Amino acid sequence: MKDFKLAIAECLKSKIEDLTLDEIKELIEVPPNKDMGDYAFPCFKLAKVFRKAPNAIAEDLAKEISLTDDVSKVINLGGYVNFFVSKSEMAKEVIKKVLNEKSNYGKSAFGDGKTVIVEYSSPNIAKPFHIGHIRTTVIGNALYKIYDSQGYNTIRINHLGDYGTQFGKLIVAFKSWGDKSLVEANPIPELLKLYVKFHEVAEEKPELEDEAREWFTKLENGDEEAKELWQWFRTESLKEFKRVYDLLEIEFDSLAGESFYSDKMQSVIDTLNEKGLLQESQGAQIVDLEPYNIPPALIMKNDGSTLYITRDLAAAIYRKQTYDFDKCLYVVGSQQNLHFEQCFKILELMGYEWSKDLNHIPFGMVALEEGTMSTRKGRVVFLEDVLNQAVDKTREIILAKNPNAGDIDAVAKEVGVGAVVFQELSNSRIKDYTFSWEKTLSFDGETGPYVQYTHARCCSVIRKYGQDIDSNIDFSLLQDEGSFEVLKLVESFNQSILVALRKNEPHIITRFVLDLAQAFNKFYHDNPILVDDEELKKARVALVEVTRQTLENGLALLGMKAPHRM
Ligand code: ARG
């Protein structure tokens, strides 16, 4: 597509010798309101070179620059030269490109095939896949799609929490109070009950904790009984997780979780020793990070068992060897900031220069209205329940409003699940928030269903039109403000994706699709589309299709569907 910014930079370049074309392009901004033009060039940097006040420079430039096919008006506002791009040129460029590229519109080769690992979701075996995991799951999935769309070789890893002392606890609890058939019928809730009971009983009987530690050590040493129970907890839990992933249509390239590294930790410990990084402290092995103002990291307990961080060190090294990544993103809550700070620092001290390519992508906590979530106390909201309730509620609404909506179950799933996903991605990652059933199940205002509904509205217009859409239209018919606002947004789609990628912030895309849906609905409200005038009808329908396609592509980046009827 024509690069309007570049076209403007070229106009300026003929008058400014002291800056390169790239430098000029870099400086060009988008003015705060549309009456001021589409692009603006600030003259403050030129004041020294030109030995003139920025206002005077801008005034002269605005007079001297000649109009082109792309630039229809140039004015001076304070220290800025402001440009209005030709509306029909813009319409032509955008419409031709979207109709031609279809579901590829928005993609680019920006990443140049570089490898990016996105590690996300990573729930813990035998524990609920609860509402706290939804953020890592949907943020990670959106980041995967965003990177993938920009030409990166993207790898999805689910670093399952399937190892650690809690398995010792679970083994003790199961052996003391467990019932195999109950667990098989309802694995995670039953295992959770056992886990909760363990903590209750251990308050009175602290020796249970010792027993649990012994069982974990047995597991690490390959004890048959321990391994068999652990394997079984894992298989049963994965069945449950799979139901949630299927609902969300999320997949992974690797499920190498913590246990995968159980045989790869000795070499980490050896390397740490060789580099003189391990110290003994009360029988345990630690890495002292005091010089970096970071608390010490416990690597091996006094009973020889390893820790969460030991497995993360092994995982990072394994990933570098296996995938040779350019970047490895860990989509994990901000409670683990310190953990990753320690982990990345230790890898740096071990001499791995690639440790700089490890990025923790934190996000804020989810609390419940009745207080913080606590697995040990059994105070959790299951993600599967949230998704299923959202689907049920959507089905009720559809049945009441539009019983002819086609495959109602399919649409209810796409919209219900989409509502939850969109809400999770609506705020900047780092904000904490309180989960509320009411808010999640409300479809009014700036929600996923609103965007999906706008898409379905576009589909309905196109169905009524009933003919092929072609780009052979009179573009000058799309010069009104309403059309231009829509087209300008469509044109900026790829830039929004790149901003989202650079900041690792999917909410830039949620904002984008909301803005586009709003601009389109305003256009739709102000302009009849299926008018008698054939040329006008053709032009407006093309605009509808271009909007529809961009909404569909934007929703896909968020991991959402774009139903054709709602
Ligand atoms: N299983 C952990 C949890 O639920 C998250 C794992 C994060 N990833 C990692 N490489 N440490 O808290």
Coordinates of C-alpha atoms and ligand atoms in Angstrom, one line a residue:
M1 CA 0.0 0.0 0.0
K2 CA 1.1 3.5 -0.6
D3 CA 2.9 4.9 2.3
F4 CA 1.4 8.3 2.8
K5 CA 3.8 9.3 5.5
L6 CA 6.6 8.6 3.1
A7 CA 4.9 10.6 0.3
I8 CA 4.7 13.6 2.8
A9 CA 8.3 13.1 3.9
E10 CA 9.3 13.3 0.2
C11 CA 7.4 16.6 -0.2
L12 CA 9.3 18.0 2.8
K13 CA 12.7 16.6 1.7
S14 CA 12.8 18.8 -1.4
K15 CA 12.7 21.8 1.0
I16 CA 14.9 20.5 3.8
E17 CA 18.5 19.6 3.0
D18 CA 19.7 19.1 6.6
L19 CA 17.7 16.0 7.4
T20 CA 17.5 12.7 5.7
L21 CA 14.3 11.3 4.3
D22 CA 14.2 8.8 7.2
E23 CA 14.7 11.4 9.8
I24 CA 11.9 13.5 8.4
K25 CA 9.6 10.5 8.3
E26 CA 10.5 9.7 11.9
L27 CA 9.4 13.2 13.0
I28 CA 6.0 13.1 11.3
E29 CA 3.2 12.9 13.8
V30 CA -0.6 12.4 13.7
P31 CA -2.3 15.6 15.0
P32 CA -4.6 15.4 18.0
N33 CA -7.7 16.2 16.1
K34 CA -8.7 15.5 12.5
D35 CA -9.6 19.2 11.7
M36 CA -5.9 19.8 12.0
G37 CA -5.1 17.4 9.2
D38 CA -3.9 13.8 8.8
Y39 CA -0.2 14.3 9.5
A40 CA 1.9 17.0 11.0
F41 CA 5.6 17.9 10.8
P42 CA 7.1 19.7 13.8
C43 CA 9.7 22.3 12.9
F44 CA 11.3 22.7 16.4
K45 CA 14.4 20.7 15.5
L46 CA 15.0 22.9 12.5
A47 CA 15.1 26.2 14.4
K48 CA 18.9 25.9 15.0
V49 CA 19.8 25.0 11.4
F50 CA 17.5 27.5 9.8
R51 CA 18.2 30.1 12.5
K52 CA 14.6 31.0 12.5
A53 CA 11.7 30.5 14.9
P54 CA 9.8 27.2 14.4
N55 CA 6.6 29.2 13.6
A56 CA 8.3 31.1 10.8
I57 CA 9.9 28.0 9.4
A58 CA 6.5 26.2 9.4
E59 CA 4.8 29.1 7.7
D60 CA 7.4 29.2 4.9
L61 CA 7.4 25.5 4.4
A62 CA 3.6 25.4 4.2
K63 CA 3.7 28.1 1.5
E64 CA 6.5 26.5 -0.5
I65 CA 5.3 22.9 -0.6
S66 CA 3.4 22.0 -3.7
L67 CA 0.4 19.8 -3.7
T68 CA 0.5 16.3 -5.3
D69 CA -1.9 13.5 -6.0
D70 CA -1.5 12.3 -2.5
V71 CA -1.5 15.6 -0.6
S72 CA -4.6 17.7 -1.1
K73 CA -3.9 20.6 1.3
V74 CA -1.0 21.9 3.4
I75 CA -1.4 24.4 6.2
N76 CA 0.7 25.9 9.0
L77 CA -0.4 25.7 12.6
G78 CA 2.1 27.2 15.1
G79 CA 5.4 25.4 14.8
Y80 CA 3.9 22.6 12.6
V81 CA 3.3 22.1 8.9
N82 CA 0.0 20.1 8.7
F83 CA -0.9 17.9 5.7
F84 CA -4.3 16.6 4.5
V85 CA -4.0 13.5 2.4
S86 CA -6.1 13.1 -0.7
K87 CA -9.2 11.3 0.4
S88 CA -9.9 9.5 -2.8
E89 CA -6.3 8.4 -3.1
M90 CA -6.4 7.0 0.4
A91 CA -9.7 5.2 -0.3
K92 CA -8.3 3.7 -3.5
E93 CA -5.1 2.4 -1.8
V94 CA -6.9 0.9 1.2
I95 CA -9.8 -0.7 -0.5
K96 CA -7.6 -2.3 -3.3
K97 CA -5.2 -3.7 -0.7
V98 CA -7.8 -5.2 1.7
L99 CA -9.9 -6.7 -1.1
N100 CA -6.8 -8.2 -2.5
E101 CA -5.1 -9.5 0.7
K102 CA -8.3 -10.7 2.5
S103 CA -7.4 -12.6 5.6
N104 CA -3.7 -11.7 5.1
Y105 CA -4.5 -8.0 5.4
G106 CA -2.5 -6.6 8.4
K107 CA 0.3 -9.2 8.1
S108 CA 3.9 -8.3 7.3
A109 CA 7.3 -9.8 7.1
F110 CA 8.6 -7.5 9.9
G111 CA 10.0 -10.4 12.0
D112 CA 12.1 -11.7 9.1
G113 CA 11.7 -15.3 10.3
K114 CA 13.4 -14.7 13.7
T115 CA 12.3 -17.1 16.4
V116 CA 10.2 -16.0 19.3
I117 CA 9.1 -18.3 22.1
V118 CA 5.9 -17.3 23.8
E119 CA 5.5 -19.2 27.1
Y120 CA 2.0 -18.9 28.5
S121 CA -0.8 -20.5 30.4
S122 CA 1.3 -23.0 32.4
P123 CA -1.3 -24.1 34.9
N124 CA -0.4 -26.4 37.8
I125 CA -1.3 -30.1 37.7
A126 CA -3.8 -31.3 40.2
K127 CA -4.8 -27.7 40.9
P128 CA -7.7 -25.8 39.4
F129 CA -7.4 -24.1 36.1
H130 CA -8.9 -21.0 37.7
I131 CA -9.8 -17.5 36.7
G132 CA -6.3 -16.3 37.6
H133 CA -4.9 -18.4 34.7
I134 CA -7.1 -16.8 32.2
R135 CA -4.9 -13.8 31.8
T136 CA -1.7 -15.6 30.9
T137 CA -3.7 -17.9 28.7
V138 CA -5.4 -15.3 26.6
I139 CA -2.6 -12.7 26.7
G140 CA -0.1 -15.3 25.6
N141 CA -2.3 -16.6 22.9
A142 CA -2.9 -13.1 21.5
L143 CA 0.9 -12.4 21.6
Y144 CA 1.6 -15.6 19.8
K145 CA -0.9 -14.6 17.0
I146 CA 0.5 -11.0 16.9
Y147 CA 4.1 -12.2 16.4
D148 CA 3.1 -14.9 14.1
S149 CA 1.2 -12.4 11.9
Q150 CA 4.4 -10.3 11.5
G151 CA 6.6 -12.9 10.1
Y152 CA 8.2 -14.4 13.2
N153 CA 8.8 -18.1 13.7
T154 CA 6.7 -18.3 16.8
I155 CA 6.8 -21.2 19.3
R156 CA 4.1 -21.8 22.0
I157 CA 5.2 -23.4 25.2
N158 CA 3.0 -24.5 28.1
H159 CA 5.4 -24.7 31.0
L160 CA 3.1 -27.0 33.1
G161 CA 3.5 -26.9 36.8
D162 CA 3.8 -30.7 37.1
Y163 CA 6.7 -31.0 39.6
G164 CA 7.7 -29.8 43.0
T165 CA 7.1 -30.4 46.7
Q166 CA 3.3 -30.0 46.3
F167 CA 3.3 -33.5 44.6
G168 CA 4.7 -34.9 47.8
K169 CA 1.8 -33.4 49.7
L170 CA -0.7 -34.7 47.2
I171 CA 0.8 -38.2 47.4
V172 CA 0.6 -38.2 51.2
A173 CA -3.0 -36.8 51.1
F174 CA -4.1 -39.4 48.5
K175 CA -2.6 -42.3 50.3
S176 CA -4.2 -41.1 53.6
W177 CA -7.7 -40.1 52.5
G178 CA -8.0 -40.5 48.7
D179 CA -10.5 -42.6 46.7
K180 CA -9.5 -43.5 43.2
S181 CA -12.9 -43.7 41.7
L182 CA -13.9 -40.3 43.1
V183 CA -10.8 -38.7 41.6
E184 CA -11.4 -40.4 38.3
A185 CA -15.0 -39.1 38.2
N186 CA -14.0 -35.5 39.0
P187 CA -10.2 -35.2 39.1
I188 CA -9.3 -31.6 39.9
P189 CA -12.0 -30.8 42.4
E190 CA -11.3 -34.0 44.2
L191 CA -7.5 -33.5 44.1
L192 CA -8.0 -30.0 45.3
K193 CA -10.1 -31.3 48.3
L194 CA -7.2 -33.5 49.2
Y195 CA -4.7 -30.7 48.9
V196 CA -6.9 -28.4 51.1
K197 CA -7.3 -31.2 53.6
F198 CA -3.5 -31.7 53.7
H199 CA -3.0 -28.1 54.7
E200 CA -5.7 -28.2 57.3
V201 CA -4.4 -31.4 58.9
A202 CA -0.8 -30.3 58.6
E203 CA -1.5 -27.3 60.9
E204 CA -2.1 -29.7 63.7
K205 CA 0.3 -32.4 62.6
P206 CA 3.4 -30.6 61.1
E207 CA 5.1 -34.0 60.7
L208 CA 2.9 -34.4 57.6
E209 CA 5.1 -31.8 55.9
D210 CA 8.2 -33.9 56.5
E211 CA 6.4 -36.9 55.0
A212 CA 5.5 -34.9 51.9
R213 CA 9.1 -33.8 51.5
E214 CA 10.2 -37.4 51.7
W215 CA 7.7 -38.4 49.0
F216 CA 8.9 -35.7 46.7
T217 CA 12.5 -36.8 47.1
K218 CA 11.3 -40.3 46.3
L219 CA 9.7 -39.0 43.2
E220 CA 12.9 -37.2 42.2
N221 CA 14.8 -40.4 42.8
G222 CA 12.5 -42.4 40.5
D223 CA 10.5 -44.4 43.1
E224 CA 7.9 -46.5 41.2
E225 CA 4.9 -45.9 43.5
A226 CA 5.6 -42.1 43.6
K227 CA 6.0 -41.9 39.8
E228 CA 2.9 -43.9 39.1
L229 CA 0.7 -41.7 41.3
W230 CA 2.3 -38.5 39.9
Q231 CA 1.8 -39.7 36.3
W232 CA -1.8 -40.4 37.1
F233 CA -2.5 -37.0 38.7
R234 CA -0.9 -35.5 35.6
T235 CA -3.0 -37.4 33.0
E236 CA -6.2 -36.8 34.8
S237 CA -5.5 -33.1 35.2
L238 CA -4.5 -32.7 31.5
K239 CA -7.8 -34.1 30.5
E240 CA -9.5 -31.3 32.3
F241 CA -7.2 -28.6 31.0
K242 CA -7.8 -29.8 27.5
R243 CA -11.5 -29.1 27.8
V244 CA -10.7 -25.4 28.6
Y245 CA -8.1 -25.2 25.8
D246 CA -10.7 -26.7 23.4
L247 CA -13.3 -24.1 24.4
L248 CA -10.7 -21.3 23.8
E249 CA -9.3 -23.0 20.7
I250 CA -5.8 -22.7 22.1
E251 CA -3.0 -25.0 21.2
F252 CA 0.7 -25.4 22.1
D253 CA 3.7 -26.6 20.3
S254 CA 5.3 -28.0 23.4
L255 CA 3.9 -29.1 26.8
A256 CA 7.4 -29.4 28.3
G257 CA 6.6 -28.5 31.9
E258 CA 8.7 -28.5 35.0
S259 CA 9.0 -32.3 35.2
F260 CA 10.5 -32.3 31.7
Y261 CA 13.6 -30.8 33.3
S262 CA 14.0 -33.2 36.1
D263 CA 16.9 -34.9 34.4
K264 CA 18.4 -31.7 33.2
M265 CA 19.1 -30.0 36.5
Q266 CA 22.3 -31.7 37.6
S267 CA 24.1 -30.1 34.7
V268 CA 22.8 -26.7 35.8
I269 CA 24.1 -27.3 39.3
D270 CA 27.4 -28.5 37.9
T271 CA 27.8 -25.3 35.8
L272 CA 26.8 -23.1 38.7
N273 CA 29.5 -24.9 40.7
E274 CA 32.1 -24.6 38.0
K275 CA 31.5 -20.9 37.8
G276 CA 31.7 -20.6 41.6
L277 CA 28.2 -19.3 41.9
L278 CA 26.8 -21.7 44.4
Q279 CA 27.2 -21.1 48.1
E280 CA 26.2 -23.2 51.1
S281 CA 23.7 -21.7 53.5
Q282 CA 22.3 -23.8 56.3
G283 CA 22.9 -26.9 54.3
A284 CA 21.2 -25.6 51.3
Q285 CA 22.7 -24.3 48.0
I286 CA 22.1 -20.7 47.1
V287 CA 23.3 -18.1 44.6
D288 CA 24.1 -14.8 46.4
L289 CA 22.7 -11.9 44.5
E290 CA 23.4 -9.3 47.1
P291 CA 25.8 -7.2 44.9
Y292 CA 22.8 -6.7 42.6
N293 CA 20.4 -5.8 45.4
I294 CA 18.5 -8.9 44.7
P295 CA 17.7 -11.4 47.5
P296 CA 19.6 -14.7 47.4
A297 CA 18.1 -17.5 45.2
L298 CA 17.6 -21.0 46.7
I299 CA 18.7 -23.5 44.2
M300 CA 18.8 -26.8 46.1
K301 CA 17.3 -27.6 49.5
N302 CA 19.3 -29.3 52.3
D303 CA 17.6 -32.6 51.4
G304 CA 18.9 -32.3 47.9
S305 CA 15.5 -31.5 46.2
T306 CA 15.5 -28.8 43.6
L307 CA 13.2 -25.9 43.2
Y308 CA 11.0 -24.0 40.8
I309 CA 13.9 -21.7 39.9
T310 CA 16.3 -24.5 39.3
R311 CA 13.9 -25.9 36.7
D312 CA 13.5 -22.5 35.1
L313 CA 17.3 -22.2 34.7
A314 CA 17.3 -25.6 33.0
A315 CA 14.3 -24.7 30.9
A316 CA 15.9 -21.5 29.6
I317 CA 19.2 -23.3 28.6
Y318 CA 17.3 -26.1 27.0
R319 CA 15.1 -23.7 25.0
K320 CA 18.1 -21.8 23.7
Q321 CA 19.8 -25.0 22.6
T322 CA 16.7 -26.4 21.1
Y323 CA 15.1 -23.4 19.4
D324 CA 17.9 -20.9 19.2
F325 CA 15.4 -18.1 20.0
D326 CA 15.9 -14.4 19.4
K327 CA 13.5 -13.7 22.1
C328 CA 11.8 -15.7 24.8
L329 CA 8.7 -14.2 26.4
Y330 CA 7.3 -15.4 29.8
V331 CA 3.7 -14.4 30.2
V332 CA 3.5 -14.7 34.0
G333 CA 1.8 -12.6 36.7
S334 CA 3.6 -9.8 38.4
Q335 CA 3.7 -11.7 41.6
Q336 CA 6.7 -13.5 40.0
N337 CA 8.7 -10.4 39.2
L338 CA 11.4 -11.3 41.7
H339 CA 11.6 -14.9 40.6
F340 CA 12.3 -13.8 37.0
E341 CA 14.7 -11.1 38.1
Q342 CA 16.7 -13.7 40.0
C343 CA 16.5 -16.3 37.2
F344 CA 17.6 -13.9 34.4
K345 CA 20.4 -12.5 36.6
I346 CA 21.8 -16.0 37.4
L347 CA 21.8 -16.9 33.7
E348 CA 23.7 -13.7 33.0
L349 CA 26.2 -14.6 35.7
M350 CA 26.6 -18.0 34.2
G351 CA 27.9 -16.3 31.2
Y352 CA 24.9 -16.7 28.8
E353 CA 24.9 -13.5 26.8
W354 CA 21.5 -14.5 25.5
S355 CA 20.0 -13.9 28.9
K356 CA 19.2 -10.4 27.7
D357 CA 16.7 -11.9 25.3
L358 CA 14.6 -13.3 28.0
N359 CA 11.6 -11.1 28.8
H360 CA 9.2 -11.4 31.6
I361 CA 5.8 -10.1 30.4
P362 CA 4.0 -9.5 33.7
F363 CA 0.3 -8.8 34.2
G364 CA -1.7 -7.7 37.2
M365 CA -3.5 -9.9 39.7
V366 CA -7.1 -11.1 39.5
A367 CA -8.9 -10.9 42.8
L368 CA -12.4 -12.1 43.7
E369 CA -15.1 -9.9 45.1
E370 CA -15.0 -11.9 48.3
G371 CA -11.2 -11.5 48.6
T372 CA -8.0 -12.8 47.1
M373 CA -8.1 -16.2 45.6
S374 CA -6.5 -19.0 47.6
T375 CA -6.0 -22.5 46.3
R376 CA -5.1 -23.8 49.7
K377 CA -8.4 -22.5 51.1
G378 CA -10.3 -23.7 48.2
R379 CA -11.4 -20.2 47.3
V380 CA -11.3 -20.3 43.5
V381 CA -13.4 -19.6 40.4
F382 CA -13.0 -22.2 37.8
L383 CA -12.2 -20.8 34.3
E384 CA -14.3 -23.5 32.7
D385 CA -17.4 -22.4 34.7
V386 CA -16.9 -18.8 33.6
L387 CA -16.6 -19.8 30.0
N388 CA -19.6 -22.1 30.2
Q389 CA -21.8 -19.6 31.9
A390 CA -20.9 -17.0 29.4
V391 CA -21.9 -19.4 26.6
D392 CA -25.2 -20.3 28.3
K393 CA -26.1 -16.7 28.9
T394 CA -25.3 -15.8 25.2
R395 CA -27.5 -18.7 24.1
E396 CA -30.4 -17.3 26.1
I397 CA -30.0 -13.8 24.6
I398 CA -29.8 -15.1 21.1
L399 CA -32.9 -17.3 21.6
A400 CA -34.8 -14.3 22.9
K401 CA -33.6 -11.8 20.2
N402 CA -32.8 -13.7 17.1
P403 CA -34.0 -17.3 17.1
N404 CA -33.1 -17.6 13.4
A405 CA -29.5 -16.9 14.0
G406 CA -28.4 -20.1 12.3
D407 CA -26.3 -22.6 14.3
I408 CA -27.2 -21.1 17.7
D409 CA -24.8 -23.4 19.7
A410 CA -21.9 -22.4 17.6
V411 CA -22.7 -18.7 17.7
A412 CA -23.3 -18.8 21.5
K413 CA -19.9 -20.4 21.9
E414 CA -18.1 -17.9 19.7
V415 CA -19.8 -14.9 21.3
G416 CA -19.8 -16.2 24.9
V417 CA -16.2 -17.2 24.9
G418 CA -15.2 -14.1 22.9
A419 CA -16.9 -11.9 25.6
V420 CA -14.6 -13.3 28.3
V421 CA -11.5 -13.2 26.1
F422 CA -12.1 -9.6 25.0
Q423 CA -12.7 -8.4 28.5
E424 CA -9.4 -9.9 29.6
L425 CA -7.6 -8.1 26.8
S426 CA -9.4 -4.8 27.3
N427 CA -7.1 -3.3 29.8
S428 CA -3.4 -2.7 29.9
R429 CA -1.8 -5.9 31.1
I430 CA -0.3 -4.6 34.3
K431 CA -3.6 -3.4 35.9
D432 CA -4.9 -5.5 38.8
Y433 CA -8.5 -6.2 38.6
T434 CA -11.4 -7.8 40.5
F435 CA -13.3 -10.5 38.7
S436 CA -17.0 -9.9 38.6
W437 CA -19.6 -12.3 37.1
E438 CA -21.8 -9.4 36.4
K439 CA -19.2 -7.4 34.4
T440 CA -18.0 -10.5 32.5
L441 CA -21.5 -11.4 31.4
S442 CA -22.5 -7.9 30.4
F443 CA -22.5 -7.4 26.7
D444 CA -23.2 -3.7 26.6
G445 CA -20.7 -0.9 25.8
E446 CA -17.2 -1.6 24.7
T447 CA -17.3 -5.4 24.7
G448 CA -16.3 -8.2 22.4
P449 CA -20.0 -9.0 21.5
Y450 CA -20.3 -5.3 20.4
V451 CA -17.4 -5.7 17.9
Q452 CA -18.7 -9.1 16.8
Y453 CA -22.1 -7.7 16.3
T454 CA -20.7 -4.9 14.1
H455 CA -19.0 -7.6 12.0
A456 CA -22.3 -9.5 11.7
R457 CA -24.0 -6.3 10.7
C458 CA -21.5 -5.9 7.8
C459 CA -22.2 -9.4 6.8
S460 CA -25.9 -8.8 6.7
V461 CA -25.5 -5.8 4.4
I462 CA -23.3 -7.8 2.1
R463 CA -25.8 -10.7 2.0
K464 CA -28.5 -8.3 1.1
Y465 CA -26.4 -6.8 -1.7
G466 CA -26.0 -10.3 -3.1
Q467 CA -23.4 -9.5 -5.7
D468 CA -19.6 -9.8 -6.0
I469 CA -17.7 -7.0 -4.5
D470 CA -15.1 -5.4 -6.7
S471 CA -12.6 -2.7 -6.3
N472 CA -13.4 -1.1 -9.6
I473 CA -15.4 1.7 -8.1
D474 CA -15.5 5.5 -8.1
F475 CA -13.3 6.3 -5.1
S476 CA -14.3 10.0 -5.1
L477 CA -17.7 8.8 -3.8
L478 CA -16.0 7.9 -0.5
Q479 CA -14.7 11.4 0.5
D480 CA -17.2 12.2 3.2
E481 CA -16.0 12.4 6.8
G482 CA -17.7 9.2 7.8
S483 CA -16.1 7.0 5.1
F484 CA -12.7 8.7 5.6
E485 CA -12.6 8.0 9.3
V486 CA -13.3 4.3 8.7
L487 CA -10.7 4.1 5.9
K488 CA -8.1 5.9 7.9
L489 CA -8.5 3.4 10.7
V490 CA -8.4 0.4 8.3
E491 CA -5.2 1.9 6.9
S492 CA -3.5 2.1 10.3
F493 CA -4.2 -1.6 11.2
N494 CA -0.7 -2.8 10.6
Q495 CA 0.8 0.1 12.6
S496 CA -1.4 -0.8 15.5
I497 CA -0.3 -4.5 15.3
L498 CA 3.3 -3.3 15.4
V499 CA 2.7 -1.1 18.4
A500 CA 1.0 -4.0 20.2
L501 CA 4.0 -6.2 19.3
R502 CA 6.6 -3.7 20.4
K503 CA 4.9 -3.2 23.8
N504 CA 3.7 -6.8 24.1
E505 CA 0.2 -5.3 24.7
P506 CA -2.7 -7.0 23.0
H507 CA -5.0 -4.3 24.4
I508 CA -3.8 -2.1 21.6
I509 CA -5.7 -4.4 19.2
T510 CA -8.8 -4.5 21.4
R511 CA -8.8 -0.7 21.3
F512 CA -8.3 -0.8 17.5
V513 CA -11.2 -3.0 16.8
L514 CA -13.5 -1.0 19.1
D515 CA -12.5 2.2 17.4
L516 CA -13.1 0.7 14.0
A517 CA -16.5 -0.7 15.0
Q518 CA -17.5 2.7 16.4
A519 CA -16.4 4.6 13.3
F520 CA -18.2 2.1 11.1
N521 CA -21.4 2.3 13.2
K522 CA -21.4 6.0 12.9
F523 CA -20.9 5.8 9.1
Y524 CA -23.7 3.2 9.0
H525 CA -26.0 5.4 11.0
D526 CA -25.4 8.4 8.8
N527 CA -25.3 6.8 5.3
P528 CA -27.8 4.5 3.7
I529 CA -25.8 1.8 1.9
L530 CA -28.1 -0.1 -0.4
V531 CA -29.2 3.0 -2.3
D532 CA -30.6 3.2 -5.8
D533 CA -27.6 4.9 -7.3
E534 CA -25.6 1.9 -8.5
E535 CA -22.2 3.5 -8.4
L536 CA -22.7 4.9 -4.9
K537 CA -24.0 1.5 -3.7
K538 CA -21.0 -0.3 -5.1
A539 CA -18.6 2.1 -3.4
R540 CA -20.3 1.9 0.0
V541 CA -20.5 -1.9 -0.1
A542 CA -16.8 -2.0 -0.8
L543 CA -16.3 0.1 2.3
V544 CA -18.5 -2.3 4.3
E545 CA -16.5 -5.4 3.1
V546 CA -13.2 -3.7 3.9
T547 CA -14.4 -3.0 7.4
R548 CA -15.7 -6.5 7.8
Q549 CA -12.5 -8.1 6.8
T550 CA -10.4 -5.9 9.0
L551 CA -12.6 -6.6 12.0
E552 CA -12.4 -10.3 11.3
N553 CA -8.6 -10.1 11.1
G554 CA -8.3 -8.0 14.2
L555 CA -10.5 -10.4 16.2
A556 CA -8.5 -13.3 15.0
L557 CA -5.4 -11.8 16.5
L558 CA -7.1 -11.7 19.8
G559 CA -8.1 -15.4 19.5
M560 CA -11.7 -14.5 18.7
K561 CA -14.2 -15.6 16.1
A562 CA -16.2 -13.3 13.8
P563 CA -19.6 -14.8 13.4
H564 CA -21.6 -13.9 10.3
R565 CA -25.0 -13.9 12.0
M566 CA -25.8 -13.0 15.6
Ligands
ARG1 N1 2.9 -22.8 37.0 C1 3.2 -21.5 37.4 C2 2.0 -20.9 38.2 O1 0.9 -21.3 37.9 C3 3.5 -20.5 36.3 C4 4.8 -20.9 35.5 C5 5.4 -19.8 34.9 N2 6.5 -20.0 34.0 C6 7.8 -20.2 34.4 N3 8.7 -20.5 33.4 N4 8.1 -20.2 35.6 O2 2.2 -20.0 38.9

